[in-house]
């Protein structure tokens, strides 16, 4: 593993733990982040620019906020296409528009870079534990070669189709997660209004057909009104914009998804954008006239 150099661009809530797990797995890891303090996770392996980080890398992982950020990191003068060595594998773990994923992969491929779009699910804890679910778009041969790197940061790793497919599956993932958070928030608010023992209710609900990961991972903190971000409302709002646009382009109806996207937007407008996406609970409370003082 030490013979493989992995550059990680973006060392935030998700990218930082992923880089740390790559180090633990024995890879030679170099990182870059716009906020220099984040480099501390890699000790002396921090780079001063994207160009410096990627120039000798065998594999490059990007984990940045949005489509324009990926375009800049991939195609800018200081970016991957202009500075990485020919034959390097670029894995974009960001969540972006599927059409952008296809376009940047083609542009990078023209420069000799082999590309995978590989967005992740599992939140901050999944990144820390190295148990992320990773949906990958791209060529099977490149996927197979990159698999040891992906294995260091994820548990469920599936090639779902050609370039752009990973981002399409991630959009579907974010649709399901947002809708489930909203329904769990509504259910908890309903239970509290009837003064039910919510801890007991969560236990029995989680054991039946209503069981889901949101109940398992988020319900207890939602009851406590603890919304330290593992994944911010601001970012999920961005992701809902991706699914709305992609659904419109494909001509498919997502009526509940569209409504949930609006609720996510309302939460942002109320000033909850920096909270965890389970902070939709606060919006449900306000709509019910039960906001805590």
PDB file of C-alpha atoms in Angstrom:
ATOM      1  CA  UNK A   1       0.000   0.000   0.000  1.00  0.00           C
ATOM      2  CA  UNK A   2       2.861   2.387   0.766  1.00  0.00           C
ATOM      3  CA  UNK A   3       3.794   2.188  -2.919  1.00  0.00           C
ATOM      4  CA  UNK A   4       0.477   3.829  -3.827  1.00  0.00           C
ATOM      5  CA  UNK A   5       0.257   7.585  -3.344  1.00  0.00           C
ATOM      6  CA  UNK A   6      -3.271   8.892  -2.755  1.00  0.00           C
ATOM      7  CA  UNK A   7      -4.029  12.607  -2.911  1.00  0.00           C
ATOM      8  CA  UNK A   8      -7.141  13.737  -1.025  1.00  0.00           C
ATOM      9  CA  UNK A   9      -8.564  17.118  -1.998  1.00  0.00           C
ATOM     10  CA  UNK A  10     -11.011  18.423   0.615  1.00  0.00           C
ATOM     11  CA  UNK A  11     -10.426  17.452   4.251  1.00  0.00           C
ATOM     12  CA  UNK A  12     -13.718  18.493   5.813  1.00  0.00           C
ATOM     13  CA  UNK A  13     -16.316  16.497   7.747  1.00  0.00           C
ATOM     14  CA  UNK A  14     -16.153  13.623   5.254  1.00  0.00           C
ATOM     15  CA  UNK A  15     -12.811  14.002   3.495  1.00  0.00           C
ATOM     16  CA  UNK A  16     -10.785  14.304   6.699  1.00  0.00           C
ATOM     17  CA  UNK A  17     -11.833  10.951   8.176  1.00  0.00           C
ATOM     18  CA  UNK A  18     -11.520   9.294   4.781  1.00  0.00           C
ATOM     19  CA  UNK A  19      -7.931  10.528   4.508  1.00  0.00           C
ATOM     20  CA  UNK A  20      -7.208   9.291   8.031  1.00  0.00           C
ATOM     21  CA  UNK A  21      -8.506   5.822   7.151  1.00  0.00           C
ATOM     22  CA  UNK A  22      -6.332   5.735   4.049  1.00  0.00           C
ATOM     23  CA  UNK A  23      -3.320   6.501   6.227  1.00  0.00           C
ATOM     24  CA  UNK A  24      -4.336   3.690   8.611  1.00  0.00           C
ATOM     25  CA  UNK A  25      -4.605   1.322   5.640  1.00  0.00           C
ATOM     26  CA  UNK A  26      -0.975   2.020   4.775  1.00  0.00           C
ATOM     27  CA  UNK A  27      -1.310   4.302   1.768  1.00  0.00           C
ATOM     28  CA  UNK A  28       1.047   7.219   1.248  1.00  0.00           C
ATOM     29  CA  UNK A  29      -1.465  10.046   1.605  1.00  0.00           C
ATOM     30  CA  UNK A  30      -1.016  13.700   0.699  1.00  0.00           C
ATOM     31  CA  UNK A  31      -3.817  16.188   1.187  1.00  0.00           C
ATOM     32  CA  UNK A  32      -4.960  19.663   0.261  1.00  0.00           C
ATOM     33  CA  UNK A  33      -7.668  21.792   1.806  1.00  0.00           C
ATOM     34  CA  UNK A  34      -8.583  25.428   1.307  1.00  0.00           C
ATOM     35  CA  UNK A  35      -8.565  25.857   5.106  1.00  0.00           C
ATOM     36  CA  UNK A  36      -4.943  25.061   6.053  1.00  0.00           C
ATOM     37  CA  UNK A  37      -5.786  23.887   9.575  1.00  0.00           C
ATOM     38  CA  UNK A  38      -7.379  20.721   8.227  1.00  0.00           C
ATOM     39  CA  UNK A  39      -4.010  19.529   6.932  1.00  0.00           C
ATOM     40  CA  UNK A  40      -2.961  18.638  10.485  1.00  0.00           C
ATOM     41  CA  UNK A  41      -4.701  15.274  10.105  1.00  0.00           C
ATOM     42  CA  UNK A  42      -1.972  14.303   7.625  1.00  0.00           C
ATOM     43  CA  UNK A  43       0.942  15.527   9.742  1.00  0.00           C
ATOM     44  CA  UNK A  44       3.641  16.665   7.294  1.00  0.00           C
ATOM     45  CA  UNK A  45       1.860  15.370   4.189  1.00  0.00           C
ATOM     46  CA  UNK A  46      -0.073  18.549   3.449  1.00  0.00           C
ATOM     47  CA  UNK A  47       0.240  20.270   0.084  1.00  0.00           C
ATOM     48  CA  UNK A  48       0.074  23.997  -0.605  1.00  0.00           C
ATOM     49  CA  UNK A  49      -2.051  23.602  -3.748  1.00  0.00           C
ATOM     50  CA  UNK A  50      -4.105  21.099  -5.706  1.00  0.00           C
ATOM     51  CA  UNK A  51      -1.336  20.950  -8.306  1.00  0.00           C
ATOM     52  CA  UNK A  52       1.266  20.015  -5.690  1.00  0.00           C
ATOM     53  CA  UNK A  53      -1.016  17.411  -4.125  1.00  0.00           C
ATOM     54  CA  UNK A  54      -1.808  15.580  -7.356  1.00  0.00           C
ATOM     55  CA  UNK A  55       1.429  15.789  -9.337  1.00  0.00           C
ATOM     56  CA  UNK A  56       2.846  12.460  -8.122  1.00  0.00           C
ATOM     57  CA  UNK A  57      -0.404  10.773  -7.068  1.00  0.00           C
ATOM     58  CA  UNK A  58      -1.470   7.388  -8.378  1.00  0.00           C
ATOM     59  CA  UNK A  59      -5.015   7.932  -7.111  1.00  0.00           C
ATOM     60  CA  UNK A  60      -6.772  11.248  -6.440  1.00  0.00           C
ATOM     61  CA  UNK A  61      -9.903  11.589  -4.309  1.00  0.00           C
ATOM     62  CA  UNK A  62     -11.908  14.797  -4.293  1.00  0.00           C
ATOM     63  CA  UNK A  63     -14.507  15.598  -1.626  1.00  0.00           C
ATOM     64  CA  UNK A  64     -15.679  19.171  -2.218  1.00  0.00           C
ATOM     65  CA  UNK A  65     -19.090  20.841  -1.745  1.00  0.00           C
ATOM     66  CA  UNK A  66     -20.690  21.383  -5.156  1.00  0.00           C
ATOM     67  CA  UNK A  67     -20.503  21.082  -8.953  1.00  0.00           C
ATOM     68  CA  UNK A  68     -18.589  24.366  -9.540  1.00  0.00           C
ATOM     69  CA  UNK A  69     -15.997  23.301  -6.948  1.00  0.00           C
ATOM     70  CA  UNK A  70     -15.440  19.997  -8.749  1.00  0.00           C
ATOM     71  CA  UNK A  71     -15.159  21.760 -12.095  1.00  0.00           C
ATOM     72  CA  UNK A  72     -12.519  24.119 -10.699  1.00  0.00           C
ATOM     73  CA  UNK A  73     -10.531  21.378  -8.949  1.00  0.00           C
ATOM     74  CA  UNK A  74     -10.688  19.128 -12.007  1.00  0.00           C
ATOM     75  CA  UNK A  75     -10.268  21.565 -14.869  1.00  0.00           C
ATOM     76  CA  UNK A  76      -8.754  24.741 -13.441  1.00  0.00           C
ATOM     77  CA  UNK A  77      -5.192  25.851 -14.151  1.00  0.00           C
ATOM     78  CA  UNK A  78      -4.151  24.508 -10.733  1.00  0.00           C
ATOM     79  CA  UNK A  79      -6.338  21.428 -11.156  1.00  0.00           C
ATOM     80  CA  UNK A  80      -6.175  17.715 -11.745  1.00  0.00           C
ATOM     81  CA  UNK A  81      -6.362  17.547 -15.539  1.00  0.00           C
ATOM     82  CA  UNK A  82      -3.526  20.052 -15.948  1.00  0.00           C
ATOM     83  CA  UNK A  83      -1.202  18.659 -13.276  1.00  0.00           C
ATOM     84  CA  UNK A  84      -1.822  14.966 -12.558  1.00  0.00           C
ATOM     85  CA  UNK A  85       0.290  12.365 -14.296  1.00  0.00           C
ATOM     86  CA  UNK A  86      -1.183  10.471 -17.217  1.00  0.00           C
ATOM     87  CA  UNK A  87      -2.845   7.255 -16.117  1.00  0.00           C
ATOM     88  CA  UNK A  88      -3.714   8.476 -12.629  1.00  0.00           C
ATOM     89  CA  UNK A  89      -7.136   7.498 -11.298  1.00  0.00           C
ATOM     90  CA  UNK A  90      -9.399  10.330 -10.164  1.00  0.00           C
ATOM     91  CA  UNK A  91     -12.232   9.363  -7.814  1.00  0.00           C
ATOM     92  CA  UNK A  92     -14.722  12.158  -7.234  1.00  0.00           C
ATOM     93  CA  UNK A  93     -16.513  11.416  -3.950  1.00  0.00           C
ATOM     94  CA  UNK A  94     -18.353  14.759  -3.971  1.00  0.00           C
ATOM     95  CA  UNK A  95     -22.103  14.924  -4.551  1.00  0.00           C
ATOM     96  CA  UNK A  96     -22.741  16.862  -7.759  1.00  0.00           C
ATOM     97  CA  UNK A  97     -25.003  16.967 -10.803  1.00  0.00           C
ATOM     98  CA  UNK A  98     -24.794  13.805 -12.939  1.00  0.00           C
ATOM     99  CA  UNK A  99     -24.337  15.816 -16.141  1.00  0.00           C
ATOM    100  CA  UNK A 100     -21.398  17.700 -14.612  1.00  0.00           C
ATOM    101  CA  UNK A 101     -19.858  14.389 -13.536  1.00  0.00           C
ATOM    102  CA  UNK A 102     -20.023  13.137 -17.135  1.00  0.00           C
ATOM    103  CA  UNK A 103     -18.596  16.361 -18.569  1.00  0.00           C
ATOM    104  CA  UNK A 104     -15.638  16.702 -16.185  1.00  0.00           C
ATOM    105  CA  UNK A 105     -14.807  13.017 -16.551  1.00  0.00           C
ATOM    106  CA  UNK A 106     -14.680  13.377 -20.325  1.00  0.00           C
ATOM    107  CA  UNK A 107     -12.481  16.486 -20.106  1.00  0.00           C
ATOM    108  CA  UNK A 108     -10.118  14.809 -17.636  1.00  0.00           C
ATOM    109  CA  UNK A 109     -10.059  11.608 -19.691  1.00  0.00           C
ATOM    110  CA  UNK A 110      -8.921  13.628 -22.698  1.00  0.00           C
ATOM    111  CA  UNK A 111      -5.842  14.506 -20.612  1.00  0.00           C
ATOM    112  CA  UNK A 112      -5.118  10.862 -19.804  1.00  0.00           C
ATOM    113  CA  UNK A 113      -6.818  10.770 -16.384  1.00  0.00           C
ATOM    114  CA  UNK A 114      -8.983   7.731 -15.622  1.00  0.00           C
ATOM    115  CA  UNK A 115     -12.163   8.807 -13.839  1.00  0.00           C
ATOM    116  CA  UNK A 116     -14.752   7.419 -11.445  1.00  0.00           C
ATOM    117  CA  UNK A 117     -17.645   9.306  -9.901  1.00  0.00           C
ATOM    118  CA  UNK A 118     -18.044   7.738  -6.459  1.00  0.00           C
ATOM    119  CA  UNK A 119     -20.285   9.720  -4.113  1.00  0.00           C
ATOM    120  CA  UNK A 120     -20.724   8.286  -0.629  1.00  0.00           C
ATOM    121  CA  UNK A 121     -23.460   7.796   1.937  1.00  0.00           C
ATOM    122  CA  UNK A 122     -23.163   7.124   5.640  1.00  0.00           C
ATOM    123  CA  UNK A 123     -22.508  10.554   7.084  1.00  0.00           C
ATOM    124  CA  UNK A 124     -19.645  11.640   9.293  1.00  0.00           C
ATOM    125  CA  UNK A 125     -19.796   8.505  11.449  1.00  0.00           C
ATOM    126  CA  UNK A 126     -19.600   6.281   8.400  1.00  0.00           C
ATOM    127  CA  UNK A 127     -16.559   8.235   7.215  1.00  0.00           C
ATOM    128  CA  UNK A 128     -14.910   7.876  10.626  1.00  0.00           C
ATOM    129  CA  UNK A 129     -15.677   4.158  10.857  1.00  0.00           C
ATOM    130  CA  UNK A 130     -14.686   3.468   7.249  1.00  0.00           C
ATOM    131  CA  UNK A 131     -18.113   1.945   6.562  1.00  0.00           C
ATOM    132  CA  UNK A 132     -19.402   4.281   3.861  1.00  0.00           C
ATOM    133  CA  UNK A 133     -21.701   3.096   1.115  1.00  0.00           C
ATOM    134  CA  UNK A 134     -20.073   4.071  -2.175  1.00  0.00           C
ATOM    135  CA  UNK A 135     -21.971   4.174  -5.475  1.00  0.00           C
ATOM    136  CA  UNK A 136     -19.528   4.210  -8.368  1.00  0.00           C
ATOM    137  CA  UNK A 137     -19.887   5.224 -12.001  1.00  0.00           C
ATOM    138  CA  UNK A 138     -17.207   4.493 -14.570  1.00  0.00           C
ATOM    139  CA  UNK A 139     -15.329   1.694 -16.357  1.00  0.00           C
ATOM    140  CA  UNK A 140     -15.086  -1.679 -14.611  1.00  0.00           C
ATOM    141  CA  UNK A 141     -11.340  -2.004 -15.206  1.00  0.00           C
ATOM    142  CA  UNK A 142     -10.699   1.326 -13.474  1.00  0.00           C
ATOM    143  CA  UNK A 143     -13.116   0.396 -10.686  1.00  0.00           C
ATOM    144  CA  UNK A 144     -11.311  -2.900 -10.096  1.00  0.00           C
ATOM    145  CA  UNK A 145      -7.946  -1.156  -9.936  1.00  0.00           C
ATOM    146  CA  UNK A 146      -9.259   1.485  -7.530  1.00  0.00           C
ATOM    147  CA  UNK A 147     -11.088  -1.022  -5.304  1.00  0.00           C
ATOM    148  CA  UNK A 148      -8.331  -1.363  -2.655  1.00  0.00           C
ATOM    149  CA  UNK A 149      -8.448   2.410  -2.100  1.00  0.00           C
ATOM    150  CA  UNK A 150     -12.242   2.389  -1.880  1.00  0.00           C
ATOM    151  CA  UNK A 151     -12.121  -0.570   0.512  1.00  0.00           C
ATOM    152  CA  UNK A 152     -10.128   1.558   2.952  1.00  0.00           C
ATOM    153  CA  UNK A 153     -12.951   4.081   3.308  1.00  0.00           C
ATOM    154  CA  UNK A 154     -16.128   2.115   2.606  1.00  0.00           C
ATOM    155  CA  UNK A 155     -17.973  -1.124   3.268  1.00  0.00           C
ATOM    156  CA  UNK A 156     -20.662  -1.368   0.588  1.00  0.00           C
ATOM    157  CA  UNK A 157     -18.966  -0.484  -2.700  1.00  0.00           C
ATOM    158  CA  UNK A 158     -20.888  -1.083  -5.909  1.00  0.00           C
ATOM    159  CA  UNK A 159     -20.249  -0.222  -9.553  1.00  0.00           C
ATOM    160  CA  UNK A 160     -23.682   1.016 -10.656  1.00  0.00           C
ATOM    161  CA  UNK A 161     -23.027   1.898 -14.298  1.00  0.00           C
ATOM    162  CA  UNK A 162     -21.035   4.148 -16.626  1.00  0.00           C
ATOM    163  CA  UNK A 163     -19.761   7.637 -15.864  1.00  0.00           C
ATOM    164  CA  UNK A 164     -22.407   9.734 -14.094  1.00  0.00           C
ATOM    165  CA  UNK A 165     -24.292   6.728 -12.732  1.00  0.00           C
ATOM    166  CA  UNK A 166     -22.802   7.086  -9.275  1.00  0.00           C
ATOM    167  CA  UNK A 167     -24.143  10.620  -9.018  1.00  0.00           C
ATOM    168  CA  UNK A 168     -27.560   9.520 -10.268  1.00  0.00           C
ATOM    169  CA  UNK A 169     -27.783   6.851  -7.566  1.00  0.00           C
ATOM    170  CA  UNK A 170     -26.581   9.360  -4.958  1.00  0.00           C
ATOM    171  CA  UNK A 171     -29.381  11.723  -5.978  1.00  0.00           C
ATOM    172  CA  UNK A 172     -31.864   8.910  -5.337  1.00  0.00           C
ATOM    173  CA  UNK A 173     -30.169   8.265  -1.988  1.00  0.00           C
ATOM    174  CA  UNK A 174     -30.560  11.890  -0.947  1.00  0.00           C
ATOM    175  CA  UNK A 175     -34.215  11.854  -1.994  1.00  0.00           C
ATOM    176  CA  UNK A 176     -34.911   8.863   0.264  1.00  0.00           C
ATOM    177  CA  UNK A 177     -32.889  10.248   3.185  1.00  0.00           C
ATOM    178  CA  UNK A 178     -34.567  13.670   3.110  1.00  0.00           C
ATOM    179  CA  UNK A 179     -38.042  12.181   2.917  1.00  0.00           C
ATOM    180  CA  UNK A 180     -37.303   9.747   5.734  1.00  0.00           C
ATOM    181  CA  UNK A 181     -35.903  12.459   8.000  1.00  0.00           C
ATOM    182  CA  UNK A 182     -39.034  14.522   7.431  1.00  0.00           C
ATOM    183  CA  UNK A 183     -41.335  11.606   8.271  1.00  0.00           C
ATOM    184  CA  UNK A 184     -39.340  10.677  11.376  1.00  0.00           C
ATOM    185  CA  UNK A 185     -39.484  14.322  12.504  1.00  0.00           C
ATOM    186  CA  UNK A 186     -43.234  14.382  11.978  1.00  0.00           C
ATOM    187  CA  UNK A 187     -43.679  11.090  13.852  1.00  0.00           C
ATOM    188  CA  UNK A 188     -41.588  12.259  16.814  1.00  0.00           C
ATOM    189  CA  UNK A 189     -43.449  15.553  16.984  1.00  0.00           C
ATOM    190  CA  UNK A 190     -46.738  13.609  16.894  1.00  0.00           C
ATOM    191  CA  UNK A 191     -45.606  11.274  19.696  1.00  0.00           C
ATOM    192  CA  UNK A 192     -44.446  14.151  21.867  1.00  0.00           C
ATOM    193  CA  UNK A 193     -47.774  15.917  21.462  1.00  0.00           C
ATOM    194  CA  UNK A 194     -49.411  12.861  23.075  1.00  0.00           C
ATOM    195  CA  UNK A 195     -46.723  12.654  25.808  1.00  0.00           C
ATOM    196  CA  UNK A 196     -45.611   9.186  24.734  1.00  0.00           C
ATOM    197  CA  UNK A 197     -42.302   7.815  26.037  1.00  0.00           C
ATOM    198  CA  UNK A 198     -40.349   8.600  22.874  1.00  0.00           C
ATOM    199  CA  UNK A 199     -37.374   6.391  23.790  1.00  0.00           C
ATOM    200  CA  UNK A 200     -39.664   3.389  24.108  1.00  0.00           C
ATOM    201  CA  UNK A 201     -41.562   4.376  20.967  1.00  0.00           C
ATOM    202  CA  UNK A 202     -38.345   4.643  18.925  1.00  0.00           C
ATOM    203  CA  UNK A 203     -37.301   1.180  20.109  1.00  0.00           C
ATOM    204  CA  UNK A 204     -40.501  -0.522  19.038  1.00  0.00           C
ATOM    205  CA  UNK A 205     -40.810   1.420  15.777  1.00  0.00           C
ATOM    206  CA  UNK A 206     -37.228   0.547  14.841  1.00  0.00           C
ATOM    207  CA  UNK A 207     -38.011  -3.145  15.321  1.00  0.00           C
ATOM    208  CA  UNK A 208     -40.964  -3.178  12.938  1.00  0.00           C
ATOM    209  CA  UNK A 209     -41.672  -2.336   9.320  1.00  0.00           C
ATOM    210  CA  UNK A 210     -41.124   1.356  10.106  1.00  0.00           C
ATOM    211  CA  UNK A 211     -37.514   0.592  11.049  1.00  0.00           C
ATOM    212  CA  UNK A 212     -34.904   2.612   9.155  1.00  0.00           C
ATOM    213  CA  UNK A 213     -31.409   4.055   9.518  1.00  0.00           C
ATOM    214  CA  UNK A 214     -32.735   7.501  10.429  1.00  0.00           C
ATOM    215  CA  UNK A 215     -34.534   6.049  13.445  1.00  0.00           C
ATOM    216  CA  UNK A 216     -31.393   4.128  14.358  1.00  0.00           C
ATOM    217  CA  UNK A 217     -28.912   6.970  13.959  1.00  0.00           C
ATOM    218  CA  UNK A 218     -30.789  10.241  14.286  1.00  0.00           C
ATOM    219  CA  UNK A 219     -33.985   9.850  16.331  1.00  0.00           C
ATOM    220  CA  UNK A 220     -32.381   9.966  19.778  1.00  0.00           C
ATOM    221  CA  UNK A 221     -30.510  13.191  19.020  1.00  0.00           C
ATOM    222  CA  UNK A 222     -33.622  14.663  17.394  1.00  0.00           C
ATOM    223  CA  UNK A 223     -35.567  14.079  20.627  1.00  0.00           C
ATOM    224  CA  UNK A 224     -32.763  15.807  22.550  1.00  0.00           C
ATOM    225  CA  UNK A 225     -32.729  18.658  19.998  1.00  0.00           C
ATOM    226  CA  UNK A 226     -29.033  18.037  19.317  1.00  0.00           C
ATOM    227  CA  UNK A 227     -28.264  18.955  15.736  1.00  0.00           C
ATOM    228  CA  UNK A 228     -24.466  19.043  15.542  1.00  0.00           C
ATOM    229  CA  UNK A 229     -23.878  18.628  11.816  1.00  0.00           C
ATOM    230  CA  UNK A 230     -22.866  15.317  10.369  1.00  0.00           C
ATOM    231  CA  UNK A 231     -24.443  16.560   7.133  1.00  0.00           C
ATOM    232  CA  UNK A 232     -25.716  20.123   7.016  1.00  0.00           C
ATOM    233  CA  UNK A 233     -29.138  21.265   5.853  1.00  0.00           C
ATOM    234  CA  UNK A 234     -27.342  23.648   3.461  1.00  0.00           C
ATOM    235  CA  UNK A 235     -25.747  20.715   1.656  1.00  0.00           C
ATOM    236  CA  UNK A 236     -28.878  18.598   1.602  1.00  0.00           C
ATOM    237  CA  UNK A 237     -30.739  21.579   0.163  1.00  0.00           C
ATOM    238  CA  UNK A 238     -28.150  21.631  -2.631  1.00  0.00           C
ATOM    239  CA  UNK A 239     -28.613  17.911  -3.194  1.00  0.00           C
ATOM    240  CA  UNK A 240     -32.390  18.256  -3.407  1.00  0.00           C
ATOM    241  CA  UNK A 241     -31.851  20.823  -6.147  1.00  0.00           C
ATOM    242  CA  UNK A 242     -29.854  18.177  -8.022  1.00  0.00           C
ATOM    243  CA  UNK A 243     -32.639  15.574  -7.810  1.00  0.00           C
ATOM    244  CA  UNK A 244     -35.349  18.084  -8.763  1.00  0.00           C
ATOM    245  CA  UNK A 245     -33.393  19.147 -11.868  1.00  0.00           C
ATOM    246  CA  UNK A 246     -32.502  15.572 -12.834  1.00  0.00           C
ATOM    247  CA  UNK A 247     -36.073  14.385 -12.386  1.00  0.00           C
ATOM    248  CA  UNK A 248     -37.364  17.225 -14.551  1.00  0.00           C
ATOM    249  CA  UNK A 249     -34.836  16.366 -17.257  1.00  0.00           C
ATOM    250  CA  UNK A 250     -35.889  12.717 -17.187  1.00  0.00           C
ATOM    251  CA  UNK A 251     -39.590  13.582 -17.119  1.00  0.00           C
ATOM    252  CA  UNK A 252     -40.310  11.644 -13.917  1.00  0.00           C
ATOM    253  CA  UNK A 253     -42.649  12.733 -11.112  1.00  0.00           C
ATOM    254  CA  UNK A 254     -41.345  13.086  -7.562  1.00  0.00           C
ATOM    255  CA  UNK A 255     -44.230  14.865  -5.794  1.00  0.00           C
ATOM    256  CA  UNK A 256     -43.200  13.966  -2.243  1.00  0.00           C
ATOM    257  CA  UNK A 257     -39.576  14.696  -3.064  1.00  0.00           C
ATOM    258  CA  UNK A 258     -40.478  18.120  -4.434  1.00  0.00           C
ATOM    259  CA  UNK A 259     -42.431  18.926  -1.265  1.00  0.00           C
ATOM    260  CA  UNK A 260     -39.543  17.757   0.924  1.00  0.00           C
ATOM    261  CA  UNK A 261     -37.168  19.936  -1.100  1.00  0.00           C
ATOM    262  CA  UNK A 262     -39.359  22.937  -0.270  1.00  0.00           C
ATOM    263  CA  UNK A 263     -39.307  22.043   3.420  1.00  0.00           C
ATOM    264  CA  UNK A 264     -35.515  21.849   3.295  1.00  0.00           C
ATOM    265  CA  UNK A 265     -35.484  25.301   1.717  1.00  0.00           C
ATOM    266  CA  UNK A 266     -37.795  26.677   4.410  1.00  0.00           C
ATOM    267  CA  UNK A 267     -35.463  25.319   7.095  1.00  0.00           C
ATOM    268  CA  UNK A 268     -32.568  27.187   5.492  1.00  0.00           C
ATOM    269  CA  UNK A 269     -34.576  30.406   5.348  1.00  0.00           C
ATOM    270  CA  UNK A 270     -35.308  30.078   9.056  1.00  0.00           C
ATOM    271  CA  UNK A 271     -31.569  30.040   9.729  1.00  0.00           C
ATOM    272  CA  UNK A 272     -31.059  26.309  10.229  1.00  0.00           C
ATOM    273  CA  UNK A 273     -28.684  25.793   7.302  1.00  0.00           C
ATOM    274  CA  UNK A 274     -25.630  25.032   9.444  1.00  0.00           C
ATOM    275  CA  UNK A 275     -27.475  22.402  11.491  1.00  0.00           C
ATOM    276  CA  UNK A 276     -27.561  18.689  10.788  1.00  0.00           C
ATOM    277  CA  UNK A 277     -30.254  17.765   8.271  1.00  0.00           C
ATOM    278  CA  UNK A 278     -32.197  16.131  11.105  1.00  0.00           C
ATOM    279  CA  UNK A 279     -32.798  19.753  12.144  1.00  0.00           C
ATOM    280  CA  UNK A 280     -35.905  19.533   9.939  1.00  0.00           C
ATOM    281  CA  UNK A 281     -37.422  18.586  13.301  1.00  0.00           C
ATOM    282  CA  UNK A 282     -37.323  22.275  14.252  1.00  0.00           C
ATOM    283  CA  UNK A 283     -39.341  23.238  11.185  1.00  0.00           C
ATOM    284  CA  UNK A 284     -41.958  20.573  11.952  1.00  0.00           C
ATOM    285  CA  UNK A 285     -42.260  21.962  15.485  1.00  0.00           C
ATOM    286  CA  UNK A 286     -42.801  25.466  14.206  1.00  0.00           C
ATOM    287  CA  UNK A 287     -45.392  24.369  11.668  1.00  0.00           C
ATOM    288  CA  UNK A 288     -47.183  22.611  14.546  1.00  0.00           C
ATOM    289  CA  UNK A 289     -47.012  25.667  16.813  1.00  0.00           C
ATOM    290  CA  UNK A 290     -44.939  23.626  19.268  1.00  0.00           C
ATOM    291  CA  UNK A 291     -41.526  25.267  18.941  1.00  0.00           C
ATOM    292  CA  UNK A 292     -39.576  24.956  22.170  1.00  0.00           C
ATOM    293  CA  UNK A 293     -38.771  28.214  23.925  1.00  0.00           C
TER     294      UNK A 293
END
